[in-house]
Coordinates of C-alpha atoms and ligand atoms in Angstrom, one line a residue:
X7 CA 125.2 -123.5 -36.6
X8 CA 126.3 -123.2 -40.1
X9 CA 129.6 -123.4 -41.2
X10 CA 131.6 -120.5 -42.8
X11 CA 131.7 -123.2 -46.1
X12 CA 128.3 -123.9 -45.7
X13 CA 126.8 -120.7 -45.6
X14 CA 129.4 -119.3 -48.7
X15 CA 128.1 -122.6 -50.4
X16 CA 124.2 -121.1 -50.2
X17 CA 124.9 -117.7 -50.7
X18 CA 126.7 -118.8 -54.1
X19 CA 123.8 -120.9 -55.1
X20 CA 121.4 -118.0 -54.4
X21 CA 123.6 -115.8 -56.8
X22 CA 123.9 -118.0 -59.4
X23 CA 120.3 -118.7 -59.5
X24 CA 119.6 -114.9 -59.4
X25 CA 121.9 -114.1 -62.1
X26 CA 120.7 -116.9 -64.0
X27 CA 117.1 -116.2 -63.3
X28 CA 118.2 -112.7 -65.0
X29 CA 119.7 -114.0 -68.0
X30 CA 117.0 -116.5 -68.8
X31 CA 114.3 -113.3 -68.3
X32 CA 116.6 -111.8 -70.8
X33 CA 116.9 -114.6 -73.7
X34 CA 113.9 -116.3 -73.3
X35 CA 110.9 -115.6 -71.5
X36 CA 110.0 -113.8 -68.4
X37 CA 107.9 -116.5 -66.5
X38 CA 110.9 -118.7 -66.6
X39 CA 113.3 -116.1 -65.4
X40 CA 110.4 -115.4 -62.3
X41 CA 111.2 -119.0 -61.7
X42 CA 114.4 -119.0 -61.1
X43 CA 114.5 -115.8 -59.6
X44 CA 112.3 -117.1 -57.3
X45 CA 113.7 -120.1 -56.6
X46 CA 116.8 -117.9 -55.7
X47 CA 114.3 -115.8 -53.2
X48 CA 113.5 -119.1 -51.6
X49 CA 117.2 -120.6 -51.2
X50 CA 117.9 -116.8 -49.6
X51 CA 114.6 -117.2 -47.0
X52 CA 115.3 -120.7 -46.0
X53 CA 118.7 -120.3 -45.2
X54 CA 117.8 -117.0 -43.4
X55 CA 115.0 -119.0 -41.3
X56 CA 117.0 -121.9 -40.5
X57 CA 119.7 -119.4 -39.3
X58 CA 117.4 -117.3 -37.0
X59 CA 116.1 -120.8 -35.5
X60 CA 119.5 -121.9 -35.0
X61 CA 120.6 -118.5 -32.8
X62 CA 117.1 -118.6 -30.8
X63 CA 118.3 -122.3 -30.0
X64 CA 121.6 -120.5 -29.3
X65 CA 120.4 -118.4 -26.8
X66 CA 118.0 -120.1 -24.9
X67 CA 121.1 -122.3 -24.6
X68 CA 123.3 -119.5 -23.3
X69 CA 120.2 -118.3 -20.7
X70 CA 120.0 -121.9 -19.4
X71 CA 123.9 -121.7 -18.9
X72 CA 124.1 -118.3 -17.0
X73 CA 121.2 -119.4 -14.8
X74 CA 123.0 -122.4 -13.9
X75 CA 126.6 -120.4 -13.4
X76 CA 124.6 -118.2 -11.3
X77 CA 122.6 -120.8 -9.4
X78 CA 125.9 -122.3 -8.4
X79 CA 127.4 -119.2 -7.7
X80 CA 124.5 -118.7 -5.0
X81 CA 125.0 -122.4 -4.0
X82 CA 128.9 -121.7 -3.3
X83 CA 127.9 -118.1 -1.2
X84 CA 124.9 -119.8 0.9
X85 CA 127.4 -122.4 2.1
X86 CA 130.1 -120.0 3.2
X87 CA 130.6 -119.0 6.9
X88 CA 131.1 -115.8 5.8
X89 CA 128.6 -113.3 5.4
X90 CA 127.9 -111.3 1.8
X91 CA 125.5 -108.8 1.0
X92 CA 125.6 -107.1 -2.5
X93 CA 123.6 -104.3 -2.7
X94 CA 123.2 -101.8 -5.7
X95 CA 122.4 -98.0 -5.3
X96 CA 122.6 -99.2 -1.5
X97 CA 119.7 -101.5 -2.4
X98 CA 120.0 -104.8 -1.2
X99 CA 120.4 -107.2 -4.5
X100 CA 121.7 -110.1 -3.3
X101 CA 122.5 -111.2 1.0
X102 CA 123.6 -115.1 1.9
X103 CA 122.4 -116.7 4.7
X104 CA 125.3 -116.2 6.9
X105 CA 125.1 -112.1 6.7
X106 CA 121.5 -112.9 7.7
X107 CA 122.3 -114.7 10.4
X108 CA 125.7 -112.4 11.6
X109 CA 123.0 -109.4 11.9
X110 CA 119.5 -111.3 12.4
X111 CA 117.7 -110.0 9.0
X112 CA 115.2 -111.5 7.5
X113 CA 115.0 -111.6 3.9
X114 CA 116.3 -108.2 3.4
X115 CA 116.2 -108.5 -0.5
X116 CA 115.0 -105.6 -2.5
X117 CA 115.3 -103.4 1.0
X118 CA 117.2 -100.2 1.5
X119 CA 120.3 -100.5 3.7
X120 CA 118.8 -97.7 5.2
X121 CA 115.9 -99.4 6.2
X122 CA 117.7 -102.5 7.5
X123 CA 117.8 -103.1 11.0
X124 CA 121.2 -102.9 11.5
X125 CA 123.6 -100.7 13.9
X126 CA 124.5 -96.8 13.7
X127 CA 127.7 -98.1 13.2
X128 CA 127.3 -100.8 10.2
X129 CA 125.5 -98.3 8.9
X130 CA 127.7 -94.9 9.2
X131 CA 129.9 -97.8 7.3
X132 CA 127.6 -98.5 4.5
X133 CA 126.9 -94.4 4.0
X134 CA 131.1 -94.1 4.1
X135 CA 131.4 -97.1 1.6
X136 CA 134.4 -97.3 4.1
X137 CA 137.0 -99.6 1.7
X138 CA 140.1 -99.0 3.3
X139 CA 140.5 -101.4 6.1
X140 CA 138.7 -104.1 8.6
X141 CA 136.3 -102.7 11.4
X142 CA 135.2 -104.4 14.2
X143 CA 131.7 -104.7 14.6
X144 CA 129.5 -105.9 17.8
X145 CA 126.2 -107.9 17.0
X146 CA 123.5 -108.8 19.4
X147 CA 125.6 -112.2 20.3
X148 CA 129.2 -112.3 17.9
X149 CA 131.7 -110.0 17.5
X150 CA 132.5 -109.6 13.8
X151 CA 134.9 -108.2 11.1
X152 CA 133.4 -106.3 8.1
X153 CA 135.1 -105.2 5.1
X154 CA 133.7 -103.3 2.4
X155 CA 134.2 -103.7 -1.5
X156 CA 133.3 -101.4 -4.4
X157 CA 133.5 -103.7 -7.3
X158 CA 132.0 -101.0 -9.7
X159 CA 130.4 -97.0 -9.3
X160 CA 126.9 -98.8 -8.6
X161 CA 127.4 -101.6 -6.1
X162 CA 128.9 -102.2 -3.0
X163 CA 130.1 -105.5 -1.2
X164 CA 129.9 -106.2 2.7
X165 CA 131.9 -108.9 3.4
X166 CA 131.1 -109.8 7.7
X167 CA 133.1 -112.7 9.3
X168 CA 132.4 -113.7 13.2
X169 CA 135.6 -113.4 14.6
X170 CA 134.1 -114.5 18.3
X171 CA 136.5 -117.3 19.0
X172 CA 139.2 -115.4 17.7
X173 CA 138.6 -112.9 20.3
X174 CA 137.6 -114.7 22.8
X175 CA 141.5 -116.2 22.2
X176 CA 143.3 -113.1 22.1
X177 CA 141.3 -112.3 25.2
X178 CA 143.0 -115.6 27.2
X179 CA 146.2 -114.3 25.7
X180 CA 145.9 -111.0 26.7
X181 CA 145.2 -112.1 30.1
X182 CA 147.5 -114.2 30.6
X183 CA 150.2 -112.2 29.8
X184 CA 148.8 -109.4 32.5
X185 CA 148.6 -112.3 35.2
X186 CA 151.8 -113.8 34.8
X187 CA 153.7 -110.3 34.1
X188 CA 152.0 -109.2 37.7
X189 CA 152.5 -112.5 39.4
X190 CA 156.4 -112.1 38.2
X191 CA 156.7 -108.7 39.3
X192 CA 156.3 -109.0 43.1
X193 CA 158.6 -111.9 43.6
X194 CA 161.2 -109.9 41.2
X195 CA 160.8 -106.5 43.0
X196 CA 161.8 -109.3 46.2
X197 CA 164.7 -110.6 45.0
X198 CA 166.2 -107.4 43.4
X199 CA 165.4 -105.1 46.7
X200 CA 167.4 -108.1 48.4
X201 CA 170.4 -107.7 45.4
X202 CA 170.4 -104.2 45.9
X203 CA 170.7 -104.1 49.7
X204 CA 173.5 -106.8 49.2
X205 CA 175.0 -104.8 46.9
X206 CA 175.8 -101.9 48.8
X207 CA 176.8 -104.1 51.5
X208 CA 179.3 -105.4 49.3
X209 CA 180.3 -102.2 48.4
X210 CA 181.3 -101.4 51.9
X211 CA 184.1 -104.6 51.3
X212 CA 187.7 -103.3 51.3
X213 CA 189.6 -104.0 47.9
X214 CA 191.6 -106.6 49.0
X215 CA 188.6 -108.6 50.3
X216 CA 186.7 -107.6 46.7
X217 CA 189.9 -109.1 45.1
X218 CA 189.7 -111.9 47.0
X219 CA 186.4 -113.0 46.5
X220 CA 186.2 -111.3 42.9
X221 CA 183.9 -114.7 41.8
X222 CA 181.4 -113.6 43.9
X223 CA 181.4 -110.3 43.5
X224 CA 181.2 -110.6 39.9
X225 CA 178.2 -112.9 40.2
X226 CA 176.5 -110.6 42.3
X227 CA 176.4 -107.8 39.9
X228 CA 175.6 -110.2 37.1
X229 CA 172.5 -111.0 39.2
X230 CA 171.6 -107.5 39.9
X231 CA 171.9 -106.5 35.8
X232 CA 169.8 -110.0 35.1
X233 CA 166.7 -109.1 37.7
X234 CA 166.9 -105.8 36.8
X235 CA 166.8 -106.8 32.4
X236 CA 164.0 -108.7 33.7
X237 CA 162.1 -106.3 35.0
X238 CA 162.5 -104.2 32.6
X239 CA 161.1 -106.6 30.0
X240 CA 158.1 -107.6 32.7
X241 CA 157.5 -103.6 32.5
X242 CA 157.6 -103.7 28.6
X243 CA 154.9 -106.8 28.8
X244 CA 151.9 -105.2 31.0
X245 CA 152.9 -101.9 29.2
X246 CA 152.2 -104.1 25.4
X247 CA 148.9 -105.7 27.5
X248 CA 147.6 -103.0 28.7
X249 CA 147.3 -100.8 25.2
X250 CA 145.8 -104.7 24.2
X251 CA 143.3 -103.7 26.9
X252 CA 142.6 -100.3 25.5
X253 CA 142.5 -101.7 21.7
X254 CA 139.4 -103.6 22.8
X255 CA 138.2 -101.9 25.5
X256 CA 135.0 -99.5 24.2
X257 CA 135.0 -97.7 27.4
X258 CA 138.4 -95.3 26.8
X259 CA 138.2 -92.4 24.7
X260 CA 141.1 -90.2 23.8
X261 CA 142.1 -87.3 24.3
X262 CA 143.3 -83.9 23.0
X263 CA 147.0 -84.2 23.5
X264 CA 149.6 -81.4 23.7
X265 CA 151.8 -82.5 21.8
X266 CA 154.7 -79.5 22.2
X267 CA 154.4 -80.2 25.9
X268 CA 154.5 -83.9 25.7
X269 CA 157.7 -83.3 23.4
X270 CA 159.4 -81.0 25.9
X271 CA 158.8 -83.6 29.0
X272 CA 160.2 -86.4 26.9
X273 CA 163.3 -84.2 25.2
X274 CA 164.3 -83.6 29.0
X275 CA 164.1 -87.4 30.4
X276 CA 166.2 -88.7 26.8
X277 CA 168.8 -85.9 28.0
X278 CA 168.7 -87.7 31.2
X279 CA 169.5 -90.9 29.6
X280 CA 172.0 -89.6 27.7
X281 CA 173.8 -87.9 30.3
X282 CA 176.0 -85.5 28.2
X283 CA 176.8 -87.9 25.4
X284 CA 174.4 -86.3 22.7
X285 CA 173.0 -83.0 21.7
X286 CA 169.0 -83.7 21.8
X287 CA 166.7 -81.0 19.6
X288 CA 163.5 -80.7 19.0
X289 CA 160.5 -78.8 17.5
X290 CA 157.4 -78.5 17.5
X291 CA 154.3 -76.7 16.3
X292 CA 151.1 -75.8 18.3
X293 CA 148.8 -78.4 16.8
X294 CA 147.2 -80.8 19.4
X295 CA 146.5 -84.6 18.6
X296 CA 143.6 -86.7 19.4
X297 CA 145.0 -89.9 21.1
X298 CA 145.9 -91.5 24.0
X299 CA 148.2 -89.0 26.1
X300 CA 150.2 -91.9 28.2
X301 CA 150.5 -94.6 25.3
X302 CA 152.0 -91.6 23.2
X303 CA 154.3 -90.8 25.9
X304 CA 155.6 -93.7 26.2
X305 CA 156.1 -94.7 22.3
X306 CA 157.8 -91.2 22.0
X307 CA 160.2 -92.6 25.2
X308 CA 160.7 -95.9 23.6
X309 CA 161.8 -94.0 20.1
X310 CA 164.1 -91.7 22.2
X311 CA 166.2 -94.3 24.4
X312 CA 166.3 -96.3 21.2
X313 CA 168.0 -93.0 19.9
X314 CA 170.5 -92.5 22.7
X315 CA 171.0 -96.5 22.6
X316 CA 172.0 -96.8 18.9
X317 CA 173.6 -93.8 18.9
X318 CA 177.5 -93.3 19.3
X319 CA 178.6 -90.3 21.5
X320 CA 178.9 -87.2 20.1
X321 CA 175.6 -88.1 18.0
X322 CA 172.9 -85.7 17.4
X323 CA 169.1 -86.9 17.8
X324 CA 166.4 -84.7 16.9
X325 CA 162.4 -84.5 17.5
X326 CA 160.0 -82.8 15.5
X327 CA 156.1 -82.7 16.1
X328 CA 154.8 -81.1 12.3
X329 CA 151.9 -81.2 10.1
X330 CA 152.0 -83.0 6.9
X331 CA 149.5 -82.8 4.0
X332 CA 147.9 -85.8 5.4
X333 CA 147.6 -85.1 8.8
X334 CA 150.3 -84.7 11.6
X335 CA 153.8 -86.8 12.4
X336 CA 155.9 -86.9 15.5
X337 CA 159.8 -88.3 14.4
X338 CA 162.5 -89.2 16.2
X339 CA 165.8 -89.3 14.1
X340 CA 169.4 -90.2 15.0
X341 CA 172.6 -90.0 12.5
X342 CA 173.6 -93.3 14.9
X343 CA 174.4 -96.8 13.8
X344 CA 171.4 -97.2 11.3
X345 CA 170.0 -100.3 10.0
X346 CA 170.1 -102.8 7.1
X347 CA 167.2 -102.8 5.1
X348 CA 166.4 -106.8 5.6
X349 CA 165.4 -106.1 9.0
X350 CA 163.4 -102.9 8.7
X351 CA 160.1 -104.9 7.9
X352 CA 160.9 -107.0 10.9
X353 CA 161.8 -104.4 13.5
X354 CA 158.5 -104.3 15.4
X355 CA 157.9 -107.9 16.3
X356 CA 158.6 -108.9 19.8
X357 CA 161.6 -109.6 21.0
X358 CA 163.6 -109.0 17.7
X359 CA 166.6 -107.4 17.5
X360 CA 169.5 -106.7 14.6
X361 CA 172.3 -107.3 17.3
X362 CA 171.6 -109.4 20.2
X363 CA 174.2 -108.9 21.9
X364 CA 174.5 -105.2 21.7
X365 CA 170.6 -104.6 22.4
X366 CA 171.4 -106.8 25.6
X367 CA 174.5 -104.3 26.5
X368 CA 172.7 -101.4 26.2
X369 CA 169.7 -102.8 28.4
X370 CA 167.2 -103.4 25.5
X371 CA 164.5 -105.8 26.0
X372 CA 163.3 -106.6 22.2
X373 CA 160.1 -104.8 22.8
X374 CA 160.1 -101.2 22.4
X375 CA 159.4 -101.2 18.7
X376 CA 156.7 -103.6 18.9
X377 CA 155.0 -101.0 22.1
X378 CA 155.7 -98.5 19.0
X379 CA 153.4 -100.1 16.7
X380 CA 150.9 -101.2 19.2
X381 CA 150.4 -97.7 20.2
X382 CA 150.3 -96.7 16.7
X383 CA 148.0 -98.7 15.3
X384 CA 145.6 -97.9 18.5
X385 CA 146.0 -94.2 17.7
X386 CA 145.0 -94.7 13.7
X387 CA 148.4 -93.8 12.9
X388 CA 151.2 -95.5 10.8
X389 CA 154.9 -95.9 11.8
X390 CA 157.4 -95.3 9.1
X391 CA 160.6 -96.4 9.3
X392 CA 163.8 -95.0 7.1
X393 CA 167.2 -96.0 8.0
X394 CA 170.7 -96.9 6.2
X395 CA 173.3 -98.6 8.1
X396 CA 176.3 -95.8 9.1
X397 CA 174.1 -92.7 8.6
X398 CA 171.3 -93.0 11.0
X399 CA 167.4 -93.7 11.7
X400 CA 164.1 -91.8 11.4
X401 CA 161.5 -93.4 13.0
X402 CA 158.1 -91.6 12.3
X403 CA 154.7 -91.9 13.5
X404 CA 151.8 -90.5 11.3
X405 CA 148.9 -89.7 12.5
X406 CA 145.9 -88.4 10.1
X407 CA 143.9 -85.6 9.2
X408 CA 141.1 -86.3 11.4
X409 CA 143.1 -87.0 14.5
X410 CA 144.5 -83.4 14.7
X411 CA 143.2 -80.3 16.1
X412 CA 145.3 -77.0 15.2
X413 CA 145.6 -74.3 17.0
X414 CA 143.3 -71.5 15.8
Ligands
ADP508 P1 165.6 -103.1 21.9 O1 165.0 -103.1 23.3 O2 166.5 -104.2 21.6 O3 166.1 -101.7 21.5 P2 163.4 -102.4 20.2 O4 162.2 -103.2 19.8 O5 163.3 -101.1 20.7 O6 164.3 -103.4 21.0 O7 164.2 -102.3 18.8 C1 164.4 -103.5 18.0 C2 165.8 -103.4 17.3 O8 165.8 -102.3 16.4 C3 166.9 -103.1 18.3 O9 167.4 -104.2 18.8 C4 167.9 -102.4 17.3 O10 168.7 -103.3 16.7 C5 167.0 -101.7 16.3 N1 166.9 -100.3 16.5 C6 165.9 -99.6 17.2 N2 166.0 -98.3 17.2 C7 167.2 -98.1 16.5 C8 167.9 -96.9 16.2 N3 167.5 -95.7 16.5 N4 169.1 -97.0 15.5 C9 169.5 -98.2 15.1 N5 168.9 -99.4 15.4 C10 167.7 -99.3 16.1

């Protein structure tokens, strides 16, 4: 290439030569003044030439480059596990081995994704250009995860990753946890049918004799509260394992829920709980919700006792069952203890709790939030969570659009 110096150097010549090539045609003769003039021409076409040789050199150059960027680029996608296929007005334009193989295609390039044999289901996904989260897709032999990109109005990205093992993992833990929460609950249900018949023994005991041996007697009842905190949190374990079961189970469908009802039933067992100590409200509209009746139940149940748990007496709780712009939400709020915001985002893991000790008291087992979110999640839905320490909860669960059915 020519420098900036360079090519000011050459156009300066040229001008001189012209303006020379002028003056001489002027003053003396004309031939000589053609001379110069087109000697002037010449420096002007040479430099021109040698420039235009110079950018063809340029961007044969640049071509060679981009074909070896996107050579490599091809290189780096055929090597990855995961699959990618690029297609462009839902033609296919690019597809790495591994998509290939994820969905046994055969050079699919150039292809409609139409035309591609593929499943109803990857393709409903393609049609939907379906961005918004992960979906779960069975092939002849792997289960996999697809996820969808839209990098620009003319293409679309389908990312697939075979997500066998990882199943095939959560599948062991799933069953284990069924197993051993069933093989736990028989000899518990033993032990604490033998507590409780002991127990009213005991209470036959005149109180003299329970003063007496008041050791025992308190170690009793400490055994009856432990067996019966762990079966409450064997309960919580098949209950969290058994929505696992429906998550990947294809067989269950939902249902159309009433909702009102499902409120009622639920308002009267919290005021059961609560035995007096809070005034429990509700309402709710006539809109049904597609979902899965009994997991609903009991995520509603887990929100209420939480209610009448972390609530002092006197407190109100309230439930309300309305539709939203988006869709529909059932809430459950309390104006009871509240809590800090640093443990909101943590709230729905297993086992955690803000207050040990208190959760413990009040015969909490560190999983009803995370049966919440499981139920949830397996319903579409989203749980929101909006609480300040000293004024109370609301605990929400959204559900959306498509999931509700109002009443005509
Ligand atoms: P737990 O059986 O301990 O209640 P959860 O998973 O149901 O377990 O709840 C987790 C923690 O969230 C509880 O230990 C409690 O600290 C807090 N929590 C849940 N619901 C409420 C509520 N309505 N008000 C205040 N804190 C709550």
């Amino acid at each position: 290439m020519f420098s900036k110096l360079e090519s000011g150097g050459v156009f300066a010549l040229a001008a001189v030569l012209l303006v020379f090539s002028v003056a001489l045609g002027f003053m003396f003769d004309r031939e000589s003044g053609l001379i110069v003039y087109a000697a002037g021409c010449s420096v002007l076409l040479l430099y021109s030439v040698k420039k235009w040789s110079l950018r063809q050199e340029d961007l044969v150059f640049l071509e060679k480059r981009l074909k070896h960027r996107t050579l490599r680029y091809k290189e780096l996608l055929s090597i990855l596990p995961e699959g990618v296929m690029m297609l462009k007005n839902g033609r296919v334009e690019y597809v790495n081995p591994s998509f290939c193989r994820h969905f046994q295609l055969e050079s699919p390039e150039g292809e409609f994704a139409r035309d591609l044999n593929l499943s109803r289901q990857m393709k409903d996904l393609i049609v939907d250009e379906e961005q918004d989260d992960e979906h779960d897709v069975q092939s002849s032999d792997a289960r996999l995860r697809v996820r969808l990109l839209k990098p620009d109005d003319e293409h679309l990205v389908v990312v697939s990753h075979d997500a066998t093992k990882e199943n095939l993992l959560n599948e062991m833990r799933r069953d284990f946890i069924a197993n051993a929460g069933h093989e736990l609950r028989t000899p518990l249900t033993v032990i604490s049918g033998f507590l409780e018949i002991e127990n009213e023994m005991l209470n036959r005991f005149t109180e003299a004799d329970k003063a007496r041996f008041s050791t025992i007697f308190a170690n009793h009842s400490l055994m009856l509260e432990q067996s019966a905190r762990m079966k409450n949190i064997i309960e919580d374990l098949l209950t969290i394992s058994k929505i696992e079961n429906n998550e990947a189970s294809e067989d269950v469908e939902p249902e159309v829920v009433d909702v009102k009802s499902l409120v009622e039933d639920a308002v009267r067992s919290a005021q059961a709980v609560s035995a007096g100590r809070h005034e429990i409200s509700y309402d709710a509209e006539d809109a049904y919700l597609i979902a899965f009746e009994e997991e609903i139940r009991a995520a509603l149940m887990n929100l209420l006792v939480n209610a009448v748990r972390y609530t002092p007496e006197g407190g109100s709780i309230r439930v309300e069952w309305k539709s939203t712009s988006s869709g529909g939400r059932i809430s459950v709020s309390d104006d009871g203890i509240g809590i800090a915001p640093e443990h909101i985002p943590r709230l729905a893991e297993r086992f955690y709790r803000v207050d040990r000790g208190r959760s413990r008291q009040s015969g909490g087992t560190g999983l009803g939030l995370a049966i919440v979110k499981h139920v949830v999640k397996h319903n579409k839905g989203e749980l929101s969570i909006v609480s300040s320490p000293g004024s109370g909860s609301t605990f929400a669960m959204e559900f959306p659009e498509s999931r509700i059915v109002r009443a005509p």
